[in-house]
PDB file of C-alpha atoms and ligand atoms in Angstrom:
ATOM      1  CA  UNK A1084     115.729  89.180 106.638  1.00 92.00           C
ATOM      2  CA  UNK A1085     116.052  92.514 105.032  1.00 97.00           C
ATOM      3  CA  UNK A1086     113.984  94.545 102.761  1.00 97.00           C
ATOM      4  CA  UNK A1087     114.892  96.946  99.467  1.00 96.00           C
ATOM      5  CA  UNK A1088     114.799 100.346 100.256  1.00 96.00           C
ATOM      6  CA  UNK A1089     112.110 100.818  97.237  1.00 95.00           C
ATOM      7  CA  UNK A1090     110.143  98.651  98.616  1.00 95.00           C
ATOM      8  CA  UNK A1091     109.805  99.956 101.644  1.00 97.00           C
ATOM      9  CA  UNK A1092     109.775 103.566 100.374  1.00 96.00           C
ATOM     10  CA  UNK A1093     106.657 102.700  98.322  1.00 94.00           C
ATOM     11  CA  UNK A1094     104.998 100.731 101.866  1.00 95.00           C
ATOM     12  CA  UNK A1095     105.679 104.051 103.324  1.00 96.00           C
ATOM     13  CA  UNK A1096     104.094 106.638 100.325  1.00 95.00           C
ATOM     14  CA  UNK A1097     100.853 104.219 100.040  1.00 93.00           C
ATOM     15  CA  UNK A1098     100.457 104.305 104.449  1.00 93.00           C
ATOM     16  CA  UNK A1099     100.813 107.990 103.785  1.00 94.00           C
ATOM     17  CA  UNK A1100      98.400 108.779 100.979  1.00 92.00           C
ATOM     18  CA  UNK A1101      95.647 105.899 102.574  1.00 90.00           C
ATOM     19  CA  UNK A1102      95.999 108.275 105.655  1.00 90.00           C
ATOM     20  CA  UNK A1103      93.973 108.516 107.573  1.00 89.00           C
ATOM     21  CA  UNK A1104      92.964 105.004 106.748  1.00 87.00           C
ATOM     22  CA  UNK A1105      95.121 102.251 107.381  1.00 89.00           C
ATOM     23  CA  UNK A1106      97.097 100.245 104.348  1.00 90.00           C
ATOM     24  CA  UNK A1107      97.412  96.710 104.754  1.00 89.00           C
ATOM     25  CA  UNK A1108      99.155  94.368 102.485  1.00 91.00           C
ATOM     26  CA  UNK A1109     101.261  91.016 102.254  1.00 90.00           C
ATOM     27  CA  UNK A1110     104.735  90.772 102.022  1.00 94.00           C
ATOM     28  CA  UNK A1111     106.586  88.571  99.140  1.00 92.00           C
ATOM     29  CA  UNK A1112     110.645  87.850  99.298  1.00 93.00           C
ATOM     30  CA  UNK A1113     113.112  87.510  96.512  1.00 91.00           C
ATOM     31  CA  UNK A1114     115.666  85.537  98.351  1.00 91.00           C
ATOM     32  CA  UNK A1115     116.219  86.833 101.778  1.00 93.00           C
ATOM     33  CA  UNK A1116     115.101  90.549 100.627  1.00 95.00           C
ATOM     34  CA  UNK A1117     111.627  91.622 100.887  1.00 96.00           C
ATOM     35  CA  UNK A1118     111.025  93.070  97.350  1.00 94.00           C
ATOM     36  CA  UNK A1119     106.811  93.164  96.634  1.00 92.00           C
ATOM     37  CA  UNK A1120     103.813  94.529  98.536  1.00 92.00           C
ATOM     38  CA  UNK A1121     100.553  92.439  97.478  1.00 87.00           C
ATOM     39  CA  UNK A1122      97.715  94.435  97.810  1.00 81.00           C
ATOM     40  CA  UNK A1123      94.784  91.954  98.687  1.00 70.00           C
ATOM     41  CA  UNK A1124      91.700  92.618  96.916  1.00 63.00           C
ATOM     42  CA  UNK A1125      88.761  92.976  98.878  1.00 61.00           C
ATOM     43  CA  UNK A1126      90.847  94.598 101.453  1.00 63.00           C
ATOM     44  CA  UNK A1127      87.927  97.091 103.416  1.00 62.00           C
ATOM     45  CA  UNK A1128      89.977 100.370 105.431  1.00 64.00           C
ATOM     46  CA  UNK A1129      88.722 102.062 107.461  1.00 61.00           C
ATOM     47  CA  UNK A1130      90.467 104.743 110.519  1.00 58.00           C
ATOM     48  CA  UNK A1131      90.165 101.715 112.781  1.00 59.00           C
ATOM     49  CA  UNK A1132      91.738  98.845 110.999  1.00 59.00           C
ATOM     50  CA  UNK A1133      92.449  97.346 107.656  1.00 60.00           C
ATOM     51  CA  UNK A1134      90.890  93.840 107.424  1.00 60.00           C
ATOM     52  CA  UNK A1135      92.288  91.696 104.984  1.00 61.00           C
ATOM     53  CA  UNK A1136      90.365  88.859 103.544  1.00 60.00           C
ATOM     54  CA  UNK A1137      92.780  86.264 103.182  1.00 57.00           C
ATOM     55  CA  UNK A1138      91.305  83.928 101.693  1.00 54.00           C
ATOM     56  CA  UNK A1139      91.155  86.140  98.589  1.00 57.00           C
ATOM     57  CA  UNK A1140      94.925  86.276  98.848  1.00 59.00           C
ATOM     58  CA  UNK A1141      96.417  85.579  95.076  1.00 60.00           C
ATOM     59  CA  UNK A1142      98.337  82.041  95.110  1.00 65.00           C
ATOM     60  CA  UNK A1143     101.859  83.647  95.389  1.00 71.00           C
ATOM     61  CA  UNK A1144     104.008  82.620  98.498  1.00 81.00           C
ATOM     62  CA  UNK A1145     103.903  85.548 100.768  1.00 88.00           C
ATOM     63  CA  UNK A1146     106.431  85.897 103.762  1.00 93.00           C
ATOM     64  CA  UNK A1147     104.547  88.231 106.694  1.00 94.00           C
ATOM     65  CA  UNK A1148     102.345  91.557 106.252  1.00 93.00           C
ATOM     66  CA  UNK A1149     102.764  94.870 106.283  1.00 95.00           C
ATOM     67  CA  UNK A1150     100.085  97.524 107.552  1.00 93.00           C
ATOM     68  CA  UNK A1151      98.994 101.136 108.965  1.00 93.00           C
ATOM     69  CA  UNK A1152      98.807 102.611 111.747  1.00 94.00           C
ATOM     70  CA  UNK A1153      97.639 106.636 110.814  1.00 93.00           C
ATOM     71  CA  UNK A1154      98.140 107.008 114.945  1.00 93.00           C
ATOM     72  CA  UNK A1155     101.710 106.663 115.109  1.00 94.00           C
ATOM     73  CA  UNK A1156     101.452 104.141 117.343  1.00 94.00           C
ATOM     74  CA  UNK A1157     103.553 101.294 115.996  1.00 95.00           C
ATOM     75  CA  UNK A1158     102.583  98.784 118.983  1.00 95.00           C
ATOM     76  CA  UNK A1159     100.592  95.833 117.211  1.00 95.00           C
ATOM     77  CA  UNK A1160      97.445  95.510 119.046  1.00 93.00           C
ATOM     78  CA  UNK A1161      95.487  92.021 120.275  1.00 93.00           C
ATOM     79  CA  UNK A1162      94.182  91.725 116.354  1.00 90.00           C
ATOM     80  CA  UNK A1163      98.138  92.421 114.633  1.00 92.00           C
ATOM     81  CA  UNK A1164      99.166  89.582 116.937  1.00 94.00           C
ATOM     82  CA  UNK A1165      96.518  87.193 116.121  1.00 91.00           C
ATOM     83  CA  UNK A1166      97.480  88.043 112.341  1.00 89.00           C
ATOM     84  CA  UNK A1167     101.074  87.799 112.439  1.00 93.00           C
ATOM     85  CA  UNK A1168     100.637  84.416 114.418  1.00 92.00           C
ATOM     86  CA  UNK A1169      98.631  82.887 111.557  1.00 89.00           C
ATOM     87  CA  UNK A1170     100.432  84.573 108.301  1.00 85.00           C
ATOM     88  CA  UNK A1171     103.987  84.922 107.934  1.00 91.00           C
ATOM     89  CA  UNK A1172     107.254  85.668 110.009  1.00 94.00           C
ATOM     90  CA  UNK A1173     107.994  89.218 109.329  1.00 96.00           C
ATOM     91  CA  UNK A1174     105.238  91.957 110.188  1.00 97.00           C
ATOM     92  CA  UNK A1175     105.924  96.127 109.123  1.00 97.00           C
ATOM     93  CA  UNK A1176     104.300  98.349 111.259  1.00 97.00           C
ATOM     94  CA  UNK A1177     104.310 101.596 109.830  1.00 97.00           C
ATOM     95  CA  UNK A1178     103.201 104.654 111.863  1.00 96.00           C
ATOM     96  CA  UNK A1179     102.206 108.434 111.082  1.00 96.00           C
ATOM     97  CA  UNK A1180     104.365 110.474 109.411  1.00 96.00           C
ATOM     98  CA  UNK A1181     105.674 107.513 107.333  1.00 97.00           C
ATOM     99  CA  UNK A1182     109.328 108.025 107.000  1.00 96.00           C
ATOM    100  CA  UNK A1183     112.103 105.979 107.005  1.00 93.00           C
ATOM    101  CA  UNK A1184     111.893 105.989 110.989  1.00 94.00           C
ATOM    102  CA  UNK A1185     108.471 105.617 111.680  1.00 96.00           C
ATOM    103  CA  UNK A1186     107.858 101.482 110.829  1.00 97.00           C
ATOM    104  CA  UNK A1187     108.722  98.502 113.017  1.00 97.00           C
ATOM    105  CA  UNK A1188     109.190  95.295 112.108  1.00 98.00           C
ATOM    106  CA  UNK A1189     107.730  92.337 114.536  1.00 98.00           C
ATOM    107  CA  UNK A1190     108.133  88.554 114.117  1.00 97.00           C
ATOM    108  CA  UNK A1191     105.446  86.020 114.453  1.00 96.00           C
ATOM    109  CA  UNK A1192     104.926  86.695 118.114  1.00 97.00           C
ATOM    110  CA  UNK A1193     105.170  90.343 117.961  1.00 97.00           C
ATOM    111  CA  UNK A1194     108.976  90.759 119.179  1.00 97.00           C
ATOM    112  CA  UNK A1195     110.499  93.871 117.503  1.00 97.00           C
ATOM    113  CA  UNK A1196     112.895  92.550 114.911  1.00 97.00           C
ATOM    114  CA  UNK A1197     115.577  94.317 113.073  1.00 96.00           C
ATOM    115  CA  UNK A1198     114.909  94.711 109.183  1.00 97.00           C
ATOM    116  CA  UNK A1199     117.793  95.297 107.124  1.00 97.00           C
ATOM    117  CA  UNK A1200     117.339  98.244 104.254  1.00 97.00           C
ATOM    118  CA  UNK A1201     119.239  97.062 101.392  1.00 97.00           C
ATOM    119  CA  UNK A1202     120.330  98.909  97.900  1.00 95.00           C
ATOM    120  CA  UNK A1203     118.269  95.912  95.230  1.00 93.00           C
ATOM    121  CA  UNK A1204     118.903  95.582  92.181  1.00 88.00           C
ATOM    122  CA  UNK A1205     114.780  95.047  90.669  1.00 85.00           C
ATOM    123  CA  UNK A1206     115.227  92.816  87.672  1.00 74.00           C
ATOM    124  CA  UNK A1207     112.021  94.055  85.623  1.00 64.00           C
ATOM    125  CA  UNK A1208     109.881  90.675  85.313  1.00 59.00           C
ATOM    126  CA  UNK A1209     107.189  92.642  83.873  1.00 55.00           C
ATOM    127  CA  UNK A1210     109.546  92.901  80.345  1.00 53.00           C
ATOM    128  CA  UNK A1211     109.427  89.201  80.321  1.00 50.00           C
ATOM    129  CA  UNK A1212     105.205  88.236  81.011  1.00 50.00           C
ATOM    130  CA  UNK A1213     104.151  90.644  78.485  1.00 49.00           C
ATOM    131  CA  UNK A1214     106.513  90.308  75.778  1.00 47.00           C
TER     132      UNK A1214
HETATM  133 ZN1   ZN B 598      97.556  97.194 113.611  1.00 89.12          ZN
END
């Protein structure tokens, strides 16, 4: 699995500027490459924890989650696990100061997994839906 670098450049600017609230999203692939954050609506934030109502998840197929963690901590706790368990197979982590070395990525079980940053070439759907 890997992930475009502008996609996880934007992860890391929206974990910044919800700071000191956590940002939690979903995940959605374009192949093997992670390419789109879905923000889910109805998401409430809080310093503590970002809880996601999935059931008001769009119908798009989403691959794992990304979320917060304004501590720096990038450990998922008891909750991140139950999460990742349920939704998806790759989980971000991103931790305070949100740069390019301060995010993890976990599988479903909540072993650290490698995340390849990749150069991606975004075709720009949006030309094509509201033509
Ligand atoms: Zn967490």
């Amino acid at each position: 699995m890997k992930i475009a670098r502008e996609t996880l450049q934007f992860i890391l600017e929206v974990c910044k500027s919800s700071a000191p609230h956590e940002f939690a999203g979903m995940l959605s692939a374009s192949g093997d490459v992670i390419t789109e954050v879905i923000v889910v609506p109805g998401t409430e934030s809080s310093d503590e924890s970002a809880v996601m109502q999935l059931f008001m998840l769009p119908n798009i197929h989403t691959i794992g989650s990304v979320h917060s963690h304004p501590s720096g901590n990038m450990t998922p706790s008891g909750v991140d696990l139950e999460l990742f368990d349920k939704k998806g197979v790759v989980h971000i982590i991103a931790g305070a100061p949100f740069d390019l070395k301060s995010w993890r990525c976990y599988d479903k079980d909540g072993i650290p997994v490698k995340l390849e940053v990749v150069d991606y070439e975004f075709k720009d759907e949006n030309d094509i839906l509201f033509e």
